[in-house]
mmCIF file of C-alpha atoms and ligand atoms in Angstrom:
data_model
loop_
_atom_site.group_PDB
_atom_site.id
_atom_site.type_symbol
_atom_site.label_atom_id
_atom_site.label_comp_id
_atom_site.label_asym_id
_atom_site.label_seq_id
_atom_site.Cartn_x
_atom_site.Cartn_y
_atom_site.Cartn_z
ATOM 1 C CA UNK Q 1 147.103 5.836 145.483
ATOM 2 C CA UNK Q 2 148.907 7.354 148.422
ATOM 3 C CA UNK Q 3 148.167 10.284 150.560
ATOM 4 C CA UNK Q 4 150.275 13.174 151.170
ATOM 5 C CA UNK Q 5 150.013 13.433 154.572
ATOM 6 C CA UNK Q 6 150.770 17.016 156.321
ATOM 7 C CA UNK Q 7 150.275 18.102 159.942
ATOM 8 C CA UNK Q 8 151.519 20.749 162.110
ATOM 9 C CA UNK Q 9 152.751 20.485 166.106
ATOM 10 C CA UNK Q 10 153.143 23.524 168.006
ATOM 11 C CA UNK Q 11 156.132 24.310 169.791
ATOM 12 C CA UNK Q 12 154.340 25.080 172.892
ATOM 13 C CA UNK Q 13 155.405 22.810 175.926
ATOM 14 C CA UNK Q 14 155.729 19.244 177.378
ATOM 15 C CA UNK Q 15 154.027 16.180 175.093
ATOM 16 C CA UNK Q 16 151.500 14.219 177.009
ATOM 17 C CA UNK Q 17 149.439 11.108 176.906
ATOM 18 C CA UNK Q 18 146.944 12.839 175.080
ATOM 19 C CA UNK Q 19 148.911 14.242 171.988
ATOM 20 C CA UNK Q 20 150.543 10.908 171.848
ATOM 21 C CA UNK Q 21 147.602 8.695 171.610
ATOM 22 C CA UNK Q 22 145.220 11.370 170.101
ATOM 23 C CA UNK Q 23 147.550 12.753 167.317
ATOM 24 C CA UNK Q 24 151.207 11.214 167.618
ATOM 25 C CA UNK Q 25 150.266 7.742 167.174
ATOM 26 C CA UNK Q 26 148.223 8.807 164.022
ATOM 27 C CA UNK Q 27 151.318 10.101 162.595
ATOM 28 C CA UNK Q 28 153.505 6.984 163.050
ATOM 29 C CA UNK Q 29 150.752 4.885 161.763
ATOM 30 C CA UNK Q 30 151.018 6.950 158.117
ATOM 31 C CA UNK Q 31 154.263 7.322 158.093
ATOM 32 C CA UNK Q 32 154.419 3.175 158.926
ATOM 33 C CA UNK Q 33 152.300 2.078 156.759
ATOM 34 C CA UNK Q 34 154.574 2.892 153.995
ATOM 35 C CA UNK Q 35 151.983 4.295 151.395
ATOM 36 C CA UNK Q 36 151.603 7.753 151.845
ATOM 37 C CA UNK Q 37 154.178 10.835 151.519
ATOM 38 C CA UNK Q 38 153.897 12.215 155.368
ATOM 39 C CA UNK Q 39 155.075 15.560 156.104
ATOM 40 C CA UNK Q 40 155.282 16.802 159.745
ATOM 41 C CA UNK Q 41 156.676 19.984 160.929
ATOM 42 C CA UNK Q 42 156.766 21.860 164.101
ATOM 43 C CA UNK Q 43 154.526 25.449 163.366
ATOM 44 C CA UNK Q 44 157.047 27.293 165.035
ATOM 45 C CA UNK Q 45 155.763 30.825 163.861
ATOM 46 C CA UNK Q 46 152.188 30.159 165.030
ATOM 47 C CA UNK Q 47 153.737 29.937 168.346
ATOM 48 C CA UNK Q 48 154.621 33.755 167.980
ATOM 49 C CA UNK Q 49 150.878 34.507 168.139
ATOM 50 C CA UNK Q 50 150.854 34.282 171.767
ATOM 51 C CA UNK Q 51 152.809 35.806 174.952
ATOM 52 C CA UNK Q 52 155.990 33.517 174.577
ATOM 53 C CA UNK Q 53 159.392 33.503 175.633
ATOM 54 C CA UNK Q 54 162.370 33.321 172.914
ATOM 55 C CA UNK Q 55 164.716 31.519 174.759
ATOM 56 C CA UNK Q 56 162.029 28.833 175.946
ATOM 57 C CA UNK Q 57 160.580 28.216 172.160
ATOM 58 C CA UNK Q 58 164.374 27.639 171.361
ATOM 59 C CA UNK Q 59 164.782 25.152 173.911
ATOM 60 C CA UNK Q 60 161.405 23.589 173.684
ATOM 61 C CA UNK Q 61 161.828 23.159 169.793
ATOM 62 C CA UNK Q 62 164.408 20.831 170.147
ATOM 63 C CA UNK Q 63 162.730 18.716 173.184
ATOM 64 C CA UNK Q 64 160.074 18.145 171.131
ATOM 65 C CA UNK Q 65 161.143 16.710 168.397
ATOM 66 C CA UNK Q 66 163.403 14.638 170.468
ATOM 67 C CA UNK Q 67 159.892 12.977 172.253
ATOM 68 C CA UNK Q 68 158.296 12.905 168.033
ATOM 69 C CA UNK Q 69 161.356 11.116 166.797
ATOM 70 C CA UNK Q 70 161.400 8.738 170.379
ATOM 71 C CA UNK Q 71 157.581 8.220 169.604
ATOM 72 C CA UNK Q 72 158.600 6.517 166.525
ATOM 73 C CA UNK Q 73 158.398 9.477 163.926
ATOM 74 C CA UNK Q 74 161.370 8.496 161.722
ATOM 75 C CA UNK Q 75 164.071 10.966 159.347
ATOM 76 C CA UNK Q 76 164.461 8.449 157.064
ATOM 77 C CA UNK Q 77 160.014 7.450 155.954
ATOM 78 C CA UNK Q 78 159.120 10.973 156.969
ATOM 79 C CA UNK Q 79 159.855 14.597 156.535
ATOM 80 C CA UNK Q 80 160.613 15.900 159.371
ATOM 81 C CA UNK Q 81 161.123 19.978 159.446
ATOM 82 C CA UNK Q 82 160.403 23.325 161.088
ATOM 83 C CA UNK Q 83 158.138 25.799 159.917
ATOM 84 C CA UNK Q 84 160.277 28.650 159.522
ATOM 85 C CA UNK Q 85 163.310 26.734 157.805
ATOM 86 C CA UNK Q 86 160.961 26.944 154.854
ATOM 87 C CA UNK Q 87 160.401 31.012 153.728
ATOM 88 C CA UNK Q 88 158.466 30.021 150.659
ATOM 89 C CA UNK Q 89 155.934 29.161 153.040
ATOM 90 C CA UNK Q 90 155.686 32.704 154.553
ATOM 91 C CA UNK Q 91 155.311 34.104 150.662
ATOM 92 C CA UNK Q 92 152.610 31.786 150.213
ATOM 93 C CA UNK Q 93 150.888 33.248 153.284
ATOM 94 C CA UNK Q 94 151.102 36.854 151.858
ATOM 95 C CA UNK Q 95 149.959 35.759 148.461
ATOM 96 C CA UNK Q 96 146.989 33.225 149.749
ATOM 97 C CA UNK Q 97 146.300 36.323 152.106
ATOM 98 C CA UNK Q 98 145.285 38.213 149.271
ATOM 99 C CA UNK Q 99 142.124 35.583 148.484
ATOM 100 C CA UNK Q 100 141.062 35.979 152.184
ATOM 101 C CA UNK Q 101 138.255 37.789 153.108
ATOM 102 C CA UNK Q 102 139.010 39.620 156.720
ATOM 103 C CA UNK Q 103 135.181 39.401 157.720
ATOM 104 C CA UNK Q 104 135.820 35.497 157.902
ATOM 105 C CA UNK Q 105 138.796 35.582 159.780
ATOM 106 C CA UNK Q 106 137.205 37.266 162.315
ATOM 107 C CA UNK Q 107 134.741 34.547 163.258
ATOM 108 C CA UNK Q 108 136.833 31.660 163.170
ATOM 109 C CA UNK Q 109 136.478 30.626 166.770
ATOM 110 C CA UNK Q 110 140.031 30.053 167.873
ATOM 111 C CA UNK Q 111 140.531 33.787 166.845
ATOM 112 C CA UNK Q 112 137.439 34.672 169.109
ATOM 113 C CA UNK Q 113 138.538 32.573 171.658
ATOM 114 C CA UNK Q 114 142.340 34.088 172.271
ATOM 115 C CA UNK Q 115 140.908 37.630 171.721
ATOM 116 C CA UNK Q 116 139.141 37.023 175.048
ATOM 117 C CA UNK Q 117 142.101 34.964 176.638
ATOM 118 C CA UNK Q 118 144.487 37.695 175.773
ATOM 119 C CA UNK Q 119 142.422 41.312 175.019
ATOM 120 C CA UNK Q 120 145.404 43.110 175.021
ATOM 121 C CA UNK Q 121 147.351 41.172 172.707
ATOM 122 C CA UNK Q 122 145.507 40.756 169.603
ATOM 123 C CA UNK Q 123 147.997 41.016 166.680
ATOM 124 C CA UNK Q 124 147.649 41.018 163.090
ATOM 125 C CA UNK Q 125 149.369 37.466 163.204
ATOM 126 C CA UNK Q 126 147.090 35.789 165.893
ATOM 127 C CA UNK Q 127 144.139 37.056 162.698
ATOM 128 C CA UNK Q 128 146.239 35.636 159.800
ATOM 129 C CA UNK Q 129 146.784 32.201 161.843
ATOM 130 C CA UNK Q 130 144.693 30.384 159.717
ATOM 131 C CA UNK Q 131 146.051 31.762 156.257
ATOM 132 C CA UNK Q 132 149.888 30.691 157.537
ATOM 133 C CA UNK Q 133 148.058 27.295 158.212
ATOM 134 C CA UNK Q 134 146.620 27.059 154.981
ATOM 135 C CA UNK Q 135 150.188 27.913 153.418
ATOM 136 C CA UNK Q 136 151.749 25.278 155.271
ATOM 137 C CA UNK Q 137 149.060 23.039 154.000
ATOM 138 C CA UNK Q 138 149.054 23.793 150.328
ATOM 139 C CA UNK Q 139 152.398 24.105 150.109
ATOM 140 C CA UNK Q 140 153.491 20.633 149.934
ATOM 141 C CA UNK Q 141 149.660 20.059 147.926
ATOM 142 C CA UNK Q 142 148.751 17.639 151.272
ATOM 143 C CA UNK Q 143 145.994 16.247 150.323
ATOM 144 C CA UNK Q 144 145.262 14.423 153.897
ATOM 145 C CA UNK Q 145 144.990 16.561 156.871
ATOM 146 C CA UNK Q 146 144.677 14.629 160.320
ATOM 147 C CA UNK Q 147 143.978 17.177 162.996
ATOM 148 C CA UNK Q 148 142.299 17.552 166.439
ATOM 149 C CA UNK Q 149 138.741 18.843 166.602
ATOM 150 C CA UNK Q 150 139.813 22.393 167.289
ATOM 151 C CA UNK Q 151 141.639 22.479 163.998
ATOM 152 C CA UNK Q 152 138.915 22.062 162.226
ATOM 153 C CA UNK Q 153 137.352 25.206 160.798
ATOM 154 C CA UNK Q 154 141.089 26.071 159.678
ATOM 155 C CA UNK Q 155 141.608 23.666 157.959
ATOM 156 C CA UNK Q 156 138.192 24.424 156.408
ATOM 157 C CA UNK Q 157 139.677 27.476 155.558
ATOM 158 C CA UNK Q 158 143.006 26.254 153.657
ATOM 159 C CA UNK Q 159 140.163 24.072 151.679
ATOM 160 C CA UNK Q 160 138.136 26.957 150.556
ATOM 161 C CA UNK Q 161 141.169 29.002 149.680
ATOM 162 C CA UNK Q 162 142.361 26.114 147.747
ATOM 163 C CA UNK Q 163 139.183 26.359 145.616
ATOM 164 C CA UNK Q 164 139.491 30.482 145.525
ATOM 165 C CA UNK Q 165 142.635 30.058 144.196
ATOM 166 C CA UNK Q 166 141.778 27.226 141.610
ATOM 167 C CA UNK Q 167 139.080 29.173 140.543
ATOM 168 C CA UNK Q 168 140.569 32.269 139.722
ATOM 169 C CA UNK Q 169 144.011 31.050 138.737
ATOM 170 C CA UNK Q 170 143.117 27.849 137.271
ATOM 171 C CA UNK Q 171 143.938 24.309 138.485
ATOM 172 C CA UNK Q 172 146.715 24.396 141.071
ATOM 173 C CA UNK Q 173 145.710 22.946 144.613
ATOM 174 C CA UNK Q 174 144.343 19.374 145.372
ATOM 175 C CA UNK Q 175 141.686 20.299 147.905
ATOM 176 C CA UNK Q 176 143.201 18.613 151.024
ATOM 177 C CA UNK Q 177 140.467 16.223 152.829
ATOM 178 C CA UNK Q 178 140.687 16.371 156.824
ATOM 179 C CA UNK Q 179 140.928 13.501 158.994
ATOM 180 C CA UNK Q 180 139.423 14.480 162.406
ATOM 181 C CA UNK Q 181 141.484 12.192 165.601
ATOM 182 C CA UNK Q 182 138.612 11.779 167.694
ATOM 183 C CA UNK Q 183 140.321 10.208 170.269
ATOM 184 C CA UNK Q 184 139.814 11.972 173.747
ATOM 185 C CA UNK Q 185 141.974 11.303 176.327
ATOM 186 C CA UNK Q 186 140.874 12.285 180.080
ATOM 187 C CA UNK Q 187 143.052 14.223 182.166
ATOM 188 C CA UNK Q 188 143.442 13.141 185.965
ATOM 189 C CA UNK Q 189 140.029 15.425 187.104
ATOM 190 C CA UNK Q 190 138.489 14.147 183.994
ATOM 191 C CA UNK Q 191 138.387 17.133 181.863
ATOM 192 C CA UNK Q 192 140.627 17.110 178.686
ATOM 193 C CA UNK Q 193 144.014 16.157 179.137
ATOM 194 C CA UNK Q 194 146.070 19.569 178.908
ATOM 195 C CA UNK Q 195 143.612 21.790 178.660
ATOM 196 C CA UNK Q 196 142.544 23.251 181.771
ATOM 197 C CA UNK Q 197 145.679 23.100 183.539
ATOM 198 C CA UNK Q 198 149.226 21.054 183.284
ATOM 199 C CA UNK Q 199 148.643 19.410 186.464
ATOM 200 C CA UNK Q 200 146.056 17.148 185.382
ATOM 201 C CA UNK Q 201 148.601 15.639 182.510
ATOM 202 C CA UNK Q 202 150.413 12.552 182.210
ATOM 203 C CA UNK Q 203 153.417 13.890 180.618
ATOM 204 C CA UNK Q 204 155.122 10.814 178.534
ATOM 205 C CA UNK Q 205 158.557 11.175 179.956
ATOM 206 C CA UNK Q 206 157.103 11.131 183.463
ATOM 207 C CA UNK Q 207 158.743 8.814 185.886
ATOM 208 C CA UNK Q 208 156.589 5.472 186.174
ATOM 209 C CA UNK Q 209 156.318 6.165 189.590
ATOM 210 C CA UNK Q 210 155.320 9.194 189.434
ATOM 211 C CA UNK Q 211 152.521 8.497 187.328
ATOM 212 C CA UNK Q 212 151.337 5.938 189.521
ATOM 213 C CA UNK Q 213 151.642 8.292 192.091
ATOM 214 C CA UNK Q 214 149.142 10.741 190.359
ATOM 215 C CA UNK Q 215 146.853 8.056 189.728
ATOM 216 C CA UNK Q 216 146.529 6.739 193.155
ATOM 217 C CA UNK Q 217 145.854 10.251 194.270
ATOM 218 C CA UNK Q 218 143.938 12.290 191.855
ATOM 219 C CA UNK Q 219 142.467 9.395 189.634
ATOM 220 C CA UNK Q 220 138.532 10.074 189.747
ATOM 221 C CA UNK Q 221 137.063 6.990 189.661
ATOM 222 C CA UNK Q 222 133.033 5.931 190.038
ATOM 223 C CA UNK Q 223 132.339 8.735 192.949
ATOM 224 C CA UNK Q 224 129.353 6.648 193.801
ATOM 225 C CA UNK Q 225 130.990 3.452 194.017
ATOM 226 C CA UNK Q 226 132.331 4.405 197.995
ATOM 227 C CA UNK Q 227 133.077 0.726 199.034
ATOM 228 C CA UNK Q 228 134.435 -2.088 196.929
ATOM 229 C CA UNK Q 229 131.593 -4.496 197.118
ATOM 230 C CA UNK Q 230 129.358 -1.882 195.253
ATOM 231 C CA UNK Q 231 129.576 -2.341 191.593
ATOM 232 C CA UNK Q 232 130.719 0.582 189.556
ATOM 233 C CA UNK Q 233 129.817 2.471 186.393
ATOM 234 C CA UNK Q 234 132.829 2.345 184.305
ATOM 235 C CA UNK Q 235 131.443 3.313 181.401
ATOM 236 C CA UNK Q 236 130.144 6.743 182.712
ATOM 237 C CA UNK Q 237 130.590 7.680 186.245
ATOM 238 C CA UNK Q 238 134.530 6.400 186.130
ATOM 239 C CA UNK Q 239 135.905 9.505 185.219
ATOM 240 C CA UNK Q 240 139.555 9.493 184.485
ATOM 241 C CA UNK Q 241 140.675 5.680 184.351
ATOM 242 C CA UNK Q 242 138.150 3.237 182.390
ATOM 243 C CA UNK Q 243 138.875 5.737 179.710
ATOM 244 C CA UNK Q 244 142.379 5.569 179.426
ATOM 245 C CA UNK Q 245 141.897 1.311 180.058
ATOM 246 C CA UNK Q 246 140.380 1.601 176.837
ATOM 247 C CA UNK Q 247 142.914 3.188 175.037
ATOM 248 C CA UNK Q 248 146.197 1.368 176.311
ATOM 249 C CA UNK Q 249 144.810 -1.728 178.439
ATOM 250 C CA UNK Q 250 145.706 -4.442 175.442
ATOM 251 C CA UNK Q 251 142.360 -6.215 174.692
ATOM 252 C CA UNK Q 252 140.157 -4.432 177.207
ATOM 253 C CA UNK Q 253 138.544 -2.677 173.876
ATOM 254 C CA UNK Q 254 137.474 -6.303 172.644
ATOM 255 C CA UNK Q 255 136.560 -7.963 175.736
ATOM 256 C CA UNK Q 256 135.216 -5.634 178.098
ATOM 257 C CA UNK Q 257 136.825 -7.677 180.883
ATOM 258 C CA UNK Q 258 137.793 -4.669 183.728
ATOM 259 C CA UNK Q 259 134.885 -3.118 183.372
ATOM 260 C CA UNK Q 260 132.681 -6.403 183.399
ATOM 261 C CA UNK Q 261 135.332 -6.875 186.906
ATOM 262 C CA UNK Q 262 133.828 -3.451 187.958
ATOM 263 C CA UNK Q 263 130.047 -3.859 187.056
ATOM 264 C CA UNK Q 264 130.186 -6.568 189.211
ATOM 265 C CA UNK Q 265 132.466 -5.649 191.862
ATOM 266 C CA UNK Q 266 135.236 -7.993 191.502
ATOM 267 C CA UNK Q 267 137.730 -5.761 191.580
ATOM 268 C CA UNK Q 268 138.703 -2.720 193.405
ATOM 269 C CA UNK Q 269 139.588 0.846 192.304
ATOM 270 C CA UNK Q 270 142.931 0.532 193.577
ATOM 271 C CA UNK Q 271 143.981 -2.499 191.981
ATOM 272 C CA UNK Q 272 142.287 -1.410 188.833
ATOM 273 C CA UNK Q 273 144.346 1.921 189.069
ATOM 274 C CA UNK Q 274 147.303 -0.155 189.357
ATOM 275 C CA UNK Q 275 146.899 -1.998 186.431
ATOM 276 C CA UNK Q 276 146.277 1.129 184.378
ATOM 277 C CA UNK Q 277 149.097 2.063 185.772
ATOM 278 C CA UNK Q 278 151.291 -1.177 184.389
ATOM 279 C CA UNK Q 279 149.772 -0.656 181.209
ATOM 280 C CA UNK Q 280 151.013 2.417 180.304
ATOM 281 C CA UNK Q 281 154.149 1.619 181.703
ATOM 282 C CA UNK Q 282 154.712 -1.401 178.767
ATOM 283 C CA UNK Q 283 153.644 1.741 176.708
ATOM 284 C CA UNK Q 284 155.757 3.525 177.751
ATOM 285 C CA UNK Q 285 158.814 2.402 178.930
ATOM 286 C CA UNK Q 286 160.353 1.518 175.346
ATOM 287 C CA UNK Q 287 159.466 5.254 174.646
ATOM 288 C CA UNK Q 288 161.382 6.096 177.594
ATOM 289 C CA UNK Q 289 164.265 4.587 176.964
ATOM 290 C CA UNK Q 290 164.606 6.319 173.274
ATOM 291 C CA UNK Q 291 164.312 9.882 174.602
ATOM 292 C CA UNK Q 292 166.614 9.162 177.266
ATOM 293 C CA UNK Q 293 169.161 8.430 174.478
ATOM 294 C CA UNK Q 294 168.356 11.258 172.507
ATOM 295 C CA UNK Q 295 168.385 13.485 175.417
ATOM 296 C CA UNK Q 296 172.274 14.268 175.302
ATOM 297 C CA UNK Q 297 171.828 14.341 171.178
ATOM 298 C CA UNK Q 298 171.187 18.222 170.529
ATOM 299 C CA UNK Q 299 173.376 17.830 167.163
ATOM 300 C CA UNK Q 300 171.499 14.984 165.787
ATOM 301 C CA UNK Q 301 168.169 16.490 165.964
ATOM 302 C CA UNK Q 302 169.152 20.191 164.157
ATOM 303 C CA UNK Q 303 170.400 17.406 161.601
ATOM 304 C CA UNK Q 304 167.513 15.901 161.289
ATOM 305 C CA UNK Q 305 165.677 19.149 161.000
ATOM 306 C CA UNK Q 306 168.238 20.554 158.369
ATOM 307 C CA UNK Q 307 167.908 18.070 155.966
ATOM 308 C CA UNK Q 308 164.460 17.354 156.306
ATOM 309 C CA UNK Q 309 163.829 21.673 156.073
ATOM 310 C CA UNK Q 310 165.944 21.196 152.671
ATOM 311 C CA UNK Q 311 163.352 18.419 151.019
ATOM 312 C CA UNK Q 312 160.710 20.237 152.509
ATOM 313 C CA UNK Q 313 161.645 23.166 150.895
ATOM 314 C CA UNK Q 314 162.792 22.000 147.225
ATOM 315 C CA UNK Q 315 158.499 20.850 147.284
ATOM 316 C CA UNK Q 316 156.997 23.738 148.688
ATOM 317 C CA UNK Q 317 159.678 26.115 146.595
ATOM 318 C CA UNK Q 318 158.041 24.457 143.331
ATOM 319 C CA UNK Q 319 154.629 25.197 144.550
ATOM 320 C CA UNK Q 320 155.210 29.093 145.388
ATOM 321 C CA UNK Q 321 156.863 29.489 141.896
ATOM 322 C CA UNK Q 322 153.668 28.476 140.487
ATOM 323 C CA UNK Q 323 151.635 30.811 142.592
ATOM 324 C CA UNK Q 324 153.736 33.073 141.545
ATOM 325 C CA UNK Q 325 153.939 32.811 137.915
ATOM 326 C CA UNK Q 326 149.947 31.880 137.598
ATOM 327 C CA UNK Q 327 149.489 34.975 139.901
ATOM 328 C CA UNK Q 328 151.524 37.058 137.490
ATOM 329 C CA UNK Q 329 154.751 38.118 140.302
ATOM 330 C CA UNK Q 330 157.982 37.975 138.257
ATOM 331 C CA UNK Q 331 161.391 37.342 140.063
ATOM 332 C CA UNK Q 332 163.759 39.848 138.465
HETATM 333 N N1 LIG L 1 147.339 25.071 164.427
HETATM 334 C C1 LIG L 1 147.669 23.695 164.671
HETATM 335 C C2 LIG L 1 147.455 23.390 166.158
HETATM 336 O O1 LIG L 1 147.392 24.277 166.968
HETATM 337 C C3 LIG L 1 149.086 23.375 164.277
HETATM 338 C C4 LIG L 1 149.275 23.537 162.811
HETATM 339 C C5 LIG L 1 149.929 24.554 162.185
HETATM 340 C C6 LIG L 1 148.787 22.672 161.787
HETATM 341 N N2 LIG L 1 149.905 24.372 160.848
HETATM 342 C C7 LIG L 1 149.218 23.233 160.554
HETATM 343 C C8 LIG L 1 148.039 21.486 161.807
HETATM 344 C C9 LIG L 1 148.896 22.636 159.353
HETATM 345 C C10 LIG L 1 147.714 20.896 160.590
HETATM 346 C C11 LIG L 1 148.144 21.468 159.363
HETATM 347 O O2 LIG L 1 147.371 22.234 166.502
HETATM 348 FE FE1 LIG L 2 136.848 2.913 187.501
HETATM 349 FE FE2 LIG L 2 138.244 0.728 187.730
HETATM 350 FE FE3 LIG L 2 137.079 1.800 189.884
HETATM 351 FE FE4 LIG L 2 135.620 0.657 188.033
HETATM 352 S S1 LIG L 2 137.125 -0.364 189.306
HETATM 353 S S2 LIG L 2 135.214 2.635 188.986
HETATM 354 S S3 LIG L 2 136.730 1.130 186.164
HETATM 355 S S4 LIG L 2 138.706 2.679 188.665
#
């Protein structure tokens, strides 16, 4: 039987080669595969959590989904929608919030973690993250989760409130199962892609040459290897561009044939940065090309998001009316 796939995106910001192949790609592959029910939404209201700017999560929103649907997310196989264009899913919060012990939402490390980043700003929403994000899980009953390693002890969370709620309400919630995407993408100084700072991305609607540019100047390669008749370590001293060889260089997985060319010093860090380079330019040029046509399509893309915040919602609505009734809330 099929899956019903769910996951979130946050509005936050510029996609890069690390959401695409760590996360996006995942996406396309469910929805392509034809067998499952995929639901994908931008979390929108988690991005309130932290210090934002209105009219930049307007304008981002829209960018976004323009580089999801030019990655190959499609209208018409998934459902494509924004968090808040769905209120049931903000009741469910409230009533799932009243199966949630606070003691546990205080030790979910992502909480920790932004109450240092941001001391002064620690709301009552940045807390209740993780109930919002087990709403927008159980609301469409997903029952397949596919999420980055961060994500995880949320998404623990919506599973144990699925239970709590089964439990005292009787059967309602599949508990969803969790795909991890365990594919790590290196940033240009080697450290995750996007995390400790922007410039150290490879944004996917970069300029070829700019990203060739990057490479040939902040690319770490083998430190060791200081002349090209040394061999090299690609497998652990070539910081940021065996990696990504493996993960876009067509058949370099199978055969091993740039980094046999580097144990034994046939080719050269340049010319092997170049052909990185050429690689993820066949990856992405096609990409490219579709957001450059979407670019001028504003109109399209709130489309898209109405109609696929109206299925989204006829689900989820169906859901919250039988939290509602099993929970015994009336509508008068
Ligand atoms: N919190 C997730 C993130 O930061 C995004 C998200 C929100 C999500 N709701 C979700 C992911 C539900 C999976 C399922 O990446
Ligand atoms: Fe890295 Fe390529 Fe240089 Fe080897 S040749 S160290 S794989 S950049």
């Amino acid at each position: 039987m099929g899956e019903i796939v769910l996951s979130g995106i946050r509005a936050t910001g510029k996609l890069h080669l690390g959401n695409f192949l760590g996360a996006v790609q995942n996406f396309v592959r469910f929805q392509n595969s034809g067998e499952h029910r995929c639901f994908y939404f931008v979390a929108d209201q988690h991005t309130l959590t932290e210090p934002y700017d209105p009219e930049d999560l307007r304008q981002y929103l829209l960018e976004m989904v323009k580089d999801y649907l030019a990655l190959g997310l499609d209208p018409e196989r998934s459902t494509l929608y924004v968090q808040s264009s769905v209120p049931e899913i903000t009741e469910l919060t409230l009533y799932l919030g009243m199966l949630q012990p606070v003691g546990e939402l205080l030790n979910i490390p992502t909480y920790k973690e932004l109450v240092r980043k941001h001391p002064d700003n620690v709301n009552h929403g940045l807390l209740t993250y993780p109930v919002l994000m087990a709403a927008d899980i159980l609301g469409p009953k997903a029952t397949l989760v596919p999420v980055g390693s961060d994500q995880v002890p949320n998404v623990e969370l919506a599973r144990d409130l699925a239970k709590r709620f089964n439990n005292r309400f009787g059967h309602t919630f599949v508990v969803p199962e969790m795909m991890r995407q365990m594919v790590k993408v290196p940033g240009l100084d080697g450290g995750k892609m996007g995390k400790s700072d922007a410039d150290n991305a490879i944004e996917i609607k970069m300029p070829i040459p700019e990203i060739r540019q990057r490479y040939r100047t902040k690319g770490i390669t083998d430190k060791e290897r200081t002349t090209m008749d040394k061999p090299g370590d690609p497998y652990n001293r070539c910081m940021s561009v065996y990696p990504v060889h493996e993960l876009v260089t067509p058949g370099e997985t199978d055969t091993r044939e740039i980094a046999k060319a580097c144990m034994a010093a046939e080719i050269g860090c340049v010319a092997c940065k170049e052909r990185l380079v050429d690689s993820l330019a066949a990856m992405l040029e096609p990409f490219q090309a579709r957001r450059v046509e979407l670019a001028g399509k504003d109109d399209y893309v709130r489309e898209v998001l109405h109609e696929g915040g109206k299925a989204a919602r006829v689900i989820i609505a169906e859901t919250v009316a039988e939290v509602r009734d099993k929970m015994g809330i009336v509508l008068y």
